[in-house]
GROMACS .gro file of C-alpha atoms in nm:
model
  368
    1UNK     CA    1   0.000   0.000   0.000
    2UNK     CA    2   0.274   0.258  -0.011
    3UNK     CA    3   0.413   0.433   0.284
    4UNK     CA    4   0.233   0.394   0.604
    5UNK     CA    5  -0.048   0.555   0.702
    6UNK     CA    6  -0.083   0.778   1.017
    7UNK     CA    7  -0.382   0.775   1.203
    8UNK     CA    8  -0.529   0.992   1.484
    9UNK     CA    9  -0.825   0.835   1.695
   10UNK     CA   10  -0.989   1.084   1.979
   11UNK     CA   11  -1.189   0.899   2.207
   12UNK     CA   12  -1.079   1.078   2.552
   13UNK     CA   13  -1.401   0.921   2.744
   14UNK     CA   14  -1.544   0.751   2.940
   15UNK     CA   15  -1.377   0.428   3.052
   16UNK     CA   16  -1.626   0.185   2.867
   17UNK     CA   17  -1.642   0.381   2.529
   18UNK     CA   18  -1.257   0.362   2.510
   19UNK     CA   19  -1.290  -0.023   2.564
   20UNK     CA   20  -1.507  -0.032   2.283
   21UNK     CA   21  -1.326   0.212   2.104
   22UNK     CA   22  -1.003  -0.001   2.113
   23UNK     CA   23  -1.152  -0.309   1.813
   24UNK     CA   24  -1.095  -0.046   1.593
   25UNK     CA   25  -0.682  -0.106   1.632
   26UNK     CA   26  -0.693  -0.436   1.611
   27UNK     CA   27  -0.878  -0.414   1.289
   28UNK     CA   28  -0.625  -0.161   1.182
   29UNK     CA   29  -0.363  -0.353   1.199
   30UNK     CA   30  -0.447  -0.614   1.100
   31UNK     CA   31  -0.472  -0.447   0.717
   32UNK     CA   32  -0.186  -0.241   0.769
   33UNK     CA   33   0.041  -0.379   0.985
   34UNK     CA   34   0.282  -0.082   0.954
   35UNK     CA   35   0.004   0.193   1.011
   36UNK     CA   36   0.112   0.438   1.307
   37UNK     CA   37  -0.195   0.503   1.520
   38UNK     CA   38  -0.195   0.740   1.773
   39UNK     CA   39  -0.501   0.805   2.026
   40UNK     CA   40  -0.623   1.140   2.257
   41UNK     CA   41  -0.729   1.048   2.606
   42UNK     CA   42  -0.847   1.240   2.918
   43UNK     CA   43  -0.583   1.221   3.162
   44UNK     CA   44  -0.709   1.002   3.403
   45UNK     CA   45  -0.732   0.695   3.095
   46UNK     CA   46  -0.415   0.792   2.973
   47UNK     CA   47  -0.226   0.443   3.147
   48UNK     CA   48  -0.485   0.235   3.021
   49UNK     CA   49  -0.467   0.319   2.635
   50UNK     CA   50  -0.083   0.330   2.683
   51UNK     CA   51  -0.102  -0.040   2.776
   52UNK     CA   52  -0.220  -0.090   2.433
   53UNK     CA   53   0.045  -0.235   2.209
   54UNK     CA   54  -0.110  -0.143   1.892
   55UNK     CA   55  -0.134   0.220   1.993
   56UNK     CA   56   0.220   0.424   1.924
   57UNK     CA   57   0.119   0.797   2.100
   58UNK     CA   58  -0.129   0.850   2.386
   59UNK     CA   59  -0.170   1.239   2.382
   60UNK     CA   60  -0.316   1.336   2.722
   61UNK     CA   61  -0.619   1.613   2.696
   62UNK     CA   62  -0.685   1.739   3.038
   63UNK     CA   63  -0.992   1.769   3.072
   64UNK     CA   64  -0.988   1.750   3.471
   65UNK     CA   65  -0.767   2.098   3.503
   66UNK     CA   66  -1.095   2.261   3.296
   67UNK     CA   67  -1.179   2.571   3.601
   68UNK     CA   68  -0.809   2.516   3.755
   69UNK     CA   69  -0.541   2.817   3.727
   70UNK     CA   70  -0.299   2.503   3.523
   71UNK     CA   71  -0.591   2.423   3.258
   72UNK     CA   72  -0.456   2.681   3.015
   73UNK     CA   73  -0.092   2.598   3.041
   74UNK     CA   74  -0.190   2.216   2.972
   75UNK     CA   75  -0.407   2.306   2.723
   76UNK     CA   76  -0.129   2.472   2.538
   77UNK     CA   77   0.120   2.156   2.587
   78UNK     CA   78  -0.137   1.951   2.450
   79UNK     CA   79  -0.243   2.128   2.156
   80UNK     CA   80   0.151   2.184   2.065
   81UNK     CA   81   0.188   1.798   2.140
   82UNK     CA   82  -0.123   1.701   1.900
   83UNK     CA   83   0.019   1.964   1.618
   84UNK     CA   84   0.358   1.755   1.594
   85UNK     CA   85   0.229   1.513   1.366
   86UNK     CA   86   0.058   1.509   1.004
   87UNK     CA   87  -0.213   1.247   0.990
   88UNK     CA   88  -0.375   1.093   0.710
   89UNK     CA   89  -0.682   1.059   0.874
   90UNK     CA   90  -0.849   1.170   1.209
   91UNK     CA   91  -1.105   0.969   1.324
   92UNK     CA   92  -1.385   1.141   1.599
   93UNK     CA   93  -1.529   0.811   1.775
   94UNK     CA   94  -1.687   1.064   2.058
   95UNK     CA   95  -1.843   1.254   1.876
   96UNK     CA   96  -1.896   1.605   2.029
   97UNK     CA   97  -1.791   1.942   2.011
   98UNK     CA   98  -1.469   1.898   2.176
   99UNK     CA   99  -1.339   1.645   2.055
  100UNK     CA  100  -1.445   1.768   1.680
  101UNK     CA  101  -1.271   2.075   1.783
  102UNK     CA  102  -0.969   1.907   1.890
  103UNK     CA  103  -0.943   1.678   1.557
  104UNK     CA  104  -0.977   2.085   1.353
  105UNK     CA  105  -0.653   2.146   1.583
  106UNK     CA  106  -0.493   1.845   1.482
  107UNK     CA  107  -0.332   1.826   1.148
  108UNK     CA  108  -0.464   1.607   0.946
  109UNK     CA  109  -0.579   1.516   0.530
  110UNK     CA  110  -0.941   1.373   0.641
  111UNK     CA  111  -1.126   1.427   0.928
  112UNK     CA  112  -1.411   1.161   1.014
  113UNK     CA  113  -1.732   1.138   1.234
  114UNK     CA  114  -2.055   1.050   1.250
  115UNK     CA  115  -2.336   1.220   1.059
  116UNK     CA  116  -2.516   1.201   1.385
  117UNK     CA  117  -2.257   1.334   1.593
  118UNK     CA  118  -2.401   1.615   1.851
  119UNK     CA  119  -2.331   1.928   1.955
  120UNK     CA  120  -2.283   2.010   1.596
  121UNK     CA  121  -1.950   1.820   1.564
  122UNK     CA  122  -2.027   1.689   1.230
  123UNK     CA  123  -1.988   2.030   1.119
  124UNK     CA  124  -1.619   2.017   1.169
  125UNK     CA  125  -1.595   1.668   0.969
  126UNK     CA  126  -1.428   1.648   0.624
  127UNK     CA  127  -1.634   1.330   0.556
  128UNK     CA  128  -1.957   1.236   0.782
  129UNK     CA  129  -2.024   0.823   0.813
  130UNK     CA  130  -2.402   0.733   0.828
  131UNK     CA  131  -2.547   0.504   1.090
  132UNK     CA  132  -2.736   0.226   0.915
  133UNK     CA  133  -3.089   0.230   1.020
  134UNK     CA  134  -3.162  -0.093   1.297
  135UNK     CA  135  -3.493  -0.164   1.501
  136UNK     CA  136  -3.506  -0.041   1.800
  137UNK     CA  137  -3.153   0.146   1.813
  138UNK     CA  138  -2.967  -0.174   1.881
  139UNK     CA  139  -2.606  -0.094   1.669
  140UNK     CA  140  -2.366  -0.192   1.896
  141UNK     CA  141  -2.169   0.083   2.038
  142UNK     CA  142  -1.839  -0.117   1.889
  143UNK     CA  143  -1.967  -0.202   1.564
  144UNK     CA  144  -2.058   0.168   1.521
  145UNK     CA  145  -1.698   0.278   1.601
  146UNK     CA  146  -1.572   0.035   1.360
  147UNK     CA  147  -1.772   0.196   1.070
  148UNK     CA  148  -1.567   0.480   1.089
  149UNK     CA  149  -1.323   0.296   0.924
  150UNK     CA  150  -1.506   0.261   0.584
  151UNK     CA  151  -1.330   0.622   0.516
  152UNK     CA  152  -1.037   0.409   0.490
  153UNK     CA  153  -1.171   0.146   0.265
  154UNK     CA  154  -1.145  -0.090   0.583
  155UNK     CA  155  -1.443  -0.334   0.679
  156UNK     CA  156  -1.585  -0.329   1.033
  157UNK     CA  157  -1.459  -0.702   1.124
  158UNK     CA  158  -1.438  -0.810   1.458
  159UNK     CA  159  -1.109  -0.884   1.615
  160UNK     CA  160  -1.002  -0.957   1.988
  161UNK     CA  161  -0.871  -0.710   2.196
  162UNK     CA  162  -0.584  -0.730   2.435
  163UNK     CA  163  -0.363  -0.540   2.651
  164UNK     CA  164  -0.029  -0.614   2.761
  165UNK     CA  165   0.127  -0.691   3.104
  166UNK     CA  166   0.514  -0.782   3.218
  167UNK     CA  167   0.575  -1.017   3.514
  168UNK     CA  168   0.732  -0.653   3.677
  169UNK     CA  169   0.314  -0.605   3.636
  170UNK     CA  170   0.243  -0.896   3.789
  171UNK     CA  171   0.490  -0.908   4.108
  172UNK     CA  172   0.341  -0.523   4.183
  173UNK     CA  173  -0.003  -0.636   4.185
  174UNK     CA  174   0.068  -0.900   4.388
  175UNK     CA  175   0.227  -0.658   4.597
  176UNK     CA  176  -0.014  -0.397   4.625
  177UNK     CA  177  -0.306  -0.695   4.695
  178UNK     CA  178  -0.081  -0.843   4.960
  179UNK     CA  179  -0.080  -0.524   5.124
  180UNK     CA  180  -0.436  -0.533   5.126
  181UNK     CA  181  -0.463  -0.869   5.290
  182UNK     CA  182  -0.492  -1.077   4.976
  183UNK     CA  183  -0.287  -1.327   4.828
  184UNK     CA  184  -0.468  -1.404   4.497
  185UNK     CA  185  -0.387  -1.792   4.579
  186UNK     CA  186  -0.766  -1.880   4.629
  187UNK     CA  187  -1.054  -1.828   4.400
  188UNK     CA  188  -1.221  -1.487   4.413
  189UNK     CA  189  -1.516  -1.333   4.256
  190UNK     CA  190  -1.522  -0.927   4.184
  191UNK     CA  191  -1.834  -0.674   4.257
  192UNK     CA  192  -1.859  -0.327   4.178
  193UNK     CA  193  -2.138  -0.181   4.313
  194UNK     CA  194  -2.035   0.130   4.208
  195UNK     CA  195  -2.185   0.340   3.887
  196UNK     CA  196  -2.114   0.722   3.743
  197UNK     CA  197  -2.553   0.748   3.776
  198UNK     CA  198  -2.740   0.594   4.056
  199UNK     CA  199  -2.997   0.568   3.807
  200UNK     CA  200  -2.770   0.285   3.647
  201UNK     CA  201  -2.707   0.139   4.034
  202UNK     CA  202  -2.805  -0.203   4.140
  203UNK     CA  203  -2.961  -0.165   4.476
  204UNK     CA  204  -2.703  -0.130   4.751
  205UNK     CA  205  -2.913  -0.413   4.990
  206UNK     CA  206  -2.906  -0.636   4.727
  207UNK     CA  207  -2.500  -0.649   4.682
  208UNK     CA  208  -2.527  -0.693   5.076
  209UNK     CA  209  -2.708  -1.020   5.034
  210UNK     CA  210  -2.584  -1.150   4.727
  211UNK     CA  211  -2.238  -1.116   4.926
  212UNK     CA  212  -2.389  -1.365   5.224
  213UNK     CA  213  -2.522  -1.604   4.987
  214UNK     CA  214  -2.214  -1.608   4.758
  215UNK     CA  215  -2.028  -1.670   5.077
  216UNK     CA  216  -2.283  -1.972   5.193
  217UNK     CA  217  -2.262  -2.155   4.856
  218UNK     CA  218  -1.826  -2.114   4.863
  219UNK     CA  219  -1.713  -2.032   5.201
  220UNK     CA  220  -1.356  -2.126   5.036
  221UNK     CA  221  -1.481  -1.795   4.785
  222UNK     CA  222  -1.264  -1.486   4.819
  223UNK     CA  223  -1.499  -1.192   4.763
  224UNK     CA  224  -1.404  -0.856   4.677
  225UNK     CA  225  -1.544  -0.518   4.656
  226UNK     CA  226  -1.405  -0.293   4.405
  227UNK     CA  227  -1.504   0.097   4.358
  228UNK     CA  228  -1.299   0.410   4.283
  229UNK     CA  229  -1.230   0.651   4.658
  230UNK     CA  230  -1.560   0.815   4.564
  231UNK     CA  231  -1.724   0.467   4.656
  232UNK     CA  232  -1.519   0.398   4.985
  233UNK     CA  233  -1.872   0.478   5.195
  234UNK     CA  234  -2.075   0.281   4.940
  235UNK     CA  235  -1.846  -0.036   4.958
  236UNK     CA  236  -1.818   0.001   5.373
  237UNK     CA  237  -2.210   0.005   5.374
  238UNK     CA  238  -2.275  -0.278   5.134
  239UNK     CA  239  -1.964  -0.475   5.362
  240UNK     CA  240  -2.148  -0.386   5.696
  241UNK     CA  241  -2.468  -0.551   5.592
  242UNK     CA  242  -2.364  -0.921   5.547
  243UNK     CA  243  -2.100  -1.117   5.736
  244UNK     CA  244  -1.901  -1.261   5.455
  245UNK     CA  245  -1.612  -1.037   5.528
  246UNK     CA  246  -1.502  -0.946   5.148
  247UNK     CA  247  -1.242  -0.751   5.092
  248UNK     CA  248  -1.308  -0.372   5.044
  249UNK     CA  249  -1.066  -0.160   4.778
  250UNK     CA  250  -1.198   0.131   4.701
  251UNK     CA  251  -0.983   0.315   4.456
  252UNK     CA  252  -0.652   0.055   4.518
  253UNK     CA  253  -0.586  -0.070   4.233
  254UNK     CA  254  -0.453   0.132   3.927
  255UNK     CA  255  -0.713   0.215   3.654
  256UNK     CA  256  -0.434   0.001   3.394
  257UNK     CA  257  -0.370  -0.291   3.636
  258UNK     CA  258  -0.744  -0.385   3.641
  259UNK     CA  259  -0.756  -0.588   3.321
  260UNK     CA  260  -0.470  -0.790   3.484
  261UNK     CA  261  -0.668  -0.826   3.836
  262UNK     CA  262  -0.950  -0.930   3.646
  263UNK     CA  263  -0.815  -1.203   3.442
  264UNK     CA  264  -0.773  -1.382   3.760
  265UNK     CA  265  -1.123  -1.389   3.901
  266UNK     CA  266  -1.386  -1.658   3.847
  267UNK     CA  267  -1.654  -1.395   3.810
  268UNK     CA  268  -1.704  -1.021   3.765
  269UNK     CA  269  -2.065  -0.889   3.897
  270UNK     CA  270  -2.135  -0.510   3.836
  271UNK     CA  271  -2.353  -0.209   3.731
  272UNK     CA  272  -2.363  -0.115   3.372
  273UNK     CA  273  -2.013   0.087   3.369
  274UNK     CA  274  -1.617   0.107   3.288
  275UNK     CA  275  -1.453  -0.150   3.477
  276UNK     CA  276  -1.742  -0.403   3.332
  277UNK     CA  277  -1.591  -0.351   3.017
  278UNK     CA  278  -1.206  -0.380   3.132
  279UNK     CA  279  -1.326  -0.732   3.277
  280UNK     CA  280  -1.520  -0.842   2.976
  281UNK     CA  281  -1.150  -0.732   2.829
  282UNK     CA  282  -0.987  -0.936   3.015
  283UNK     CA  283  -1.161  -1.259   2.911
  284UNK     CA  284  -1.325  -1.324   3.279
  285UNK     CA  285  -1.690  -1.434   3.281
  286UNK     CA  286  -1.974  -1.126   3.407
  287UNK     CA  287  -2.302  -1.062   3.527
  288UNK     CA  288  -2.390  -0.707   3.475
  289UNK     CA  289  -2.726  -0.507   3.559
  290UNK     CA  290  -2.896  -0.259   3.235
  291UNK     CA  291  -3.190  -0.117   3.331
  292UNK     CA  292  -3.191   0.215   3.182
  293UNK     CA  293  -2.962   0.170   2.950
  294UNK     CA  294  -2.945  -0.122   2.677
  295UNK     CA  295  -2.726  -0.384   2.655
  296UNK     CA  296  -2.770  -0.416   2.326
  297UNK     CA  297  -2.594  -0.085   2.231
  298UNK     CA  298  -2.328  -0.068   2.500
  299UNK     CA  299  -2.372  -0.405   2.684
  300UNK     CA  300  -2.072  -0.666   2.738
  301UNK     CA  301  -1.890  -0.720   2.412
  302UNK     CA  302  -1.695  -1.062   2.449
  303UNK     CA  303  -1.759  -1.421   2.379
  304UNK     CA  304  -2.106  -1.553   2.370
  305UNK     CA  305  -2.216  -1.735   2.623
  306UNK     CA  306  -1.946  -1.606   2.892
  307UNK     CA  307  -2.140  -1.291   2.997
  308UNK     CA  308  -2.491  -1.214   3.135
  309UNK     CA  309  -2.717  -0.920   3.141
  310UNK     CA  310  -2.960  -0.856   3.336
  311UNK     CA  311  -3.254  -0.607   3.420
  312UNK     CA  312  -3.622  -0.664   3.468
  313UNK     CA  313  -3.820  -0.588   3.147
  314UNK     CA  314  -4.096  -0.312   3.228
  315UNK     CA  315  -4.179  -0.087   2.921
  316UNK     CA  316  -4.006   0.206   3.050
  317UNK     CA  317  -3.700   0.038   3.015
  318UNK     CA  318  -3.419   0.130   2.839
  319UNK     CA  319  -3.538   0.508   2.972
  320UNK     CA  320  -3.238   0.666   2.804
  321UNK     CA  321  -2.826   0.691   2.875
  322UNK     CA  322  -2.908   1.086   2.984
  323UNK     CA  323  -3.134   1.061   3.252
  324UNK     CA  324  -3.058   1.128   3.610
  325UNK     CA  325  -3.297   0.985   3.852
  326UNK     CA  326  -3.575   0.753   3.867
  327UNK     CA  327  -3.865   0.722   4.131
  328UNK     CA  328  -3.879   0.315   4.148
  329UNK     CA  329  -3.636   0.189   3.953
  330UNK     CA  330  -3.828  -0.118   3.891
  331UNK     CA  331  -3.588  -0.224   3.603
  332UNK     CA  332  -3.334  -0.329   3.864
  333UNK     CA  333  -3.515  -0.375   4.177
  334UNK     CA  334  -3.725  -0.681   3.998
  335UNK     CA  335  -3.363  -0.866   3.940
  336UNK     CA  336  -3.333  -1.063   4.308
  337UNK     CA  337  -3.023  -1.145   4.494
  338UNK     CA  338  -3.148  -1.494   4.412
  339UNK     CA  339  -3.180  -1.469   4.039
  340UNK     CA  340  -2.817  -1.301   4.064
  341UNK     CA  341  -2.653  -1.606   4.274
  342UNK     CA  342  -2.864  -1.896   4.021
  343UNK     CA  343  -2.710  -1.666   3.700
  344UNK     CA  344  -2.362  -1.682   3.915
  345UNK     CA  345  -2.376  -2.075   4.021
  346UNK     CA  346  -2.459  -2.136   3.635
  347UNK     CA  347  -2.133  -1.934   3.511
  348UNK     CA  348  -1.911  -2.079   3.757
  349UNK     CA  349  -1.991  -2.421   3.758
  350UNK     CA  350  -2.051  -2.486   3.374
  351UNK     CA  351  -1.703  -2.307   3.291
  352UNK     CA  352  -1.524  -2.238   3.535
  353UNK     CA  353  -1.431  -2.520   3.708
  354UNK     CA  354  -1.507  -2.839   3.896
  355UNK     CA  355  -1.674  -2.795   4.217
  356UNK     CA  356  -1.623  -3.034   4.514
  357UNK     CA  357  -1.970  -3.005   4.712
  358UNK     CA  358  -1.907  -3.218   4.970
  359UNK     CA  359  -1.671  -2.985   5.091
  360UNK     CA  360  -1.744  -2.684   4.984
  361UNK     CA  361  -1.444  -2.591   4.739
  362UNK     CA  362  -1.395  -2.443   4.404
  363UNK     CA  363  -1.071  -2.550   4.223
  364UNK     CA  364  -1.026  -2.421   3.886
  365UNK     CA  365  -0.947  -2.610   3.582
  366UNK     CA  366  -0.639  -2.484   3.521
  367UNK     CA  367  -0.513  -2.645   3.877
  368UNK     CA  368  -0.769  -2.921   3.889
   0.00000   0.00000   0.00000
């Protein structure tokens, strides 16, 4: 094909689009092995994308100074940063104003969005990529990134997505989670109880007794509670409800380790939000809650049959990604602790491993 292409994705946010942001690398390279792809990230996702292989420059936008006396200095580095490069194309996967702004900034041949992109953003695009028309709004929010790549004369394909690790990565998270109490030796299942919306929040009681009847099924079960520091008090709640005793890390574990302290659970079990995503990444098996939001546009994205979604179906539901609050919630409150552990006993056992009743123990196949 000539001389290698260069390539400019901006996806800065949130945690979950970038996830399903990242197929479009893979499929990439996997035409033009030689392409140089470089990607714009808010600050705080900057060490994720980095761990990227496929990805050669992670340009840091940062968006958290915006009101601080530094924002304007950053701003400056990062627009001088961004303006280093040509690019042959620029590709908007977020689709608003700022990022269409920052993708004018950049230099590049071809600038390309989506025809639907708000805010006015498409105004800013050198060529606009239609959404195919699909009942009921289902287009996948990963197939839909992947069609920006038609300005290439690329097909959307599917590929697998990784992220790599060192065994450096591996002795500091064992590190940092025997500091915490935990020596990853036995079996251990992940919640996050945690969401950016309560709207999109499985209800805090319920995590509470899933928890104790997790614990009553496999005592020999490490559970863990995972949140960011903003869900310290939401974890200690949830924990002072039941007495299974899981481990609480609220905000422990770097955002770019968790793909890596993932792959070593048996189970993930979360809201609809970013770290779901990083597990589904990671190839470990999930049981996620979408109530207001469908899983059919930004739901798991992994092999069939490994993850579940769940939500009660009353005809308000999806209500929309935008709104706030919610009266009743009755999308999420009708899914039972008890449907949860049955979905959970059904992933575990099945896949996972071979479970010795008698006693009460999981071993995994991989030590079995």
């Amino acid at each position: 094909m000539g001389q290698s292409r260069r390539i400019l994705i901006i996806k800065p946010s949130s945690l979950g689009d970038i996830v399903h942001a990242f197929p479009m690398v893979e499929q990439i390279l996997h035409h033009e092995p030689d392409a140089r792809i470089d990607w714009v990230a808010n600050s705080e996702f900057v060490p994720l994308v980095r761990r990227h292989p496929g990805i050669h420059r992670v340009l840091s936008f940062p968006r958290k100074e915006w009101g601080s006396p530094s924002f304007f200095s950053s701003l400056k580095n990062f627009i001088n940063d961004l303006r280093t490069e040509r690019y042959d194309y620029i590709l908007d996967a977020q689709g608003l104003l700022r990022s269409a702004l920052i993708a004018r900034t950049a230099l590049g041949k071809e600038i390309v969005g989506f025809s639907d992109a708000r805010e006015g953003a498409s105004f800013f695009y050198s060529r606009k990529i239609r959404i195919p028309r699909i009942p009921e709004n289902s287009l996948h929010a990963v197939r839909k990134n992947l069609l920006l790549l038609e300005s290439m004369g690329l097909p959307p394909d599917i590929r697998n997505v990784s992220v790599t690790y060192t065994e450096k990565d591996r002795m500091d998270l064992a590190s940092l989670m025997s500091e915490e109490g935990f020596s990853g030796k036995e079996p251990y299942i992940v919640l996050h109880p945690g969401a950016k919306r309560s709207i999109k929040q499985w209800p805090s009681p319920y995590f509470s007794d899933l928890l104790t009847r997790l614990k009553s099924a496999f005592p020999h079960i490490s559970l863990v509670l995972i949140g960011s520091h903003e869900d310290k008090a939401l974890l200690s709640e949830i924990a002072g409800r039941t007495r299974a005793e899981p481990l609480i890390l609220p905000g422990k574990i770097p955002i770019d380790l968790l793909p890596l302290f993932f792959s070593g659970a048996l189970l993930y079990i979360g809201n609809d939000s970013g770290p779901l995503h990083l597990a589904v990444m990671s190839g470990t098996r999930t049981i996620s809650f979408y109530g207001s939001s469908s899983p059919a546009r930004t739901g798991p994205f992994g092999e069939p049959g490994m993850h579940m979604t769940l939500g009660d179906p009353v005809p308000c539901s999806p209500c929309g990604d935008f709104r706030r609050f919610c009266s009743h919630q009755s999308c999420l409150v009708g899914v039972t602790p008890e449907v949860v552990l049955d979905r959970a006993l059904a992933l575990i056992v099945t896949e996972n491993m071979n479970i010795r009743k008698d006693a009460g123990e999981v071993v995994s196949r991989k030590s079995a």
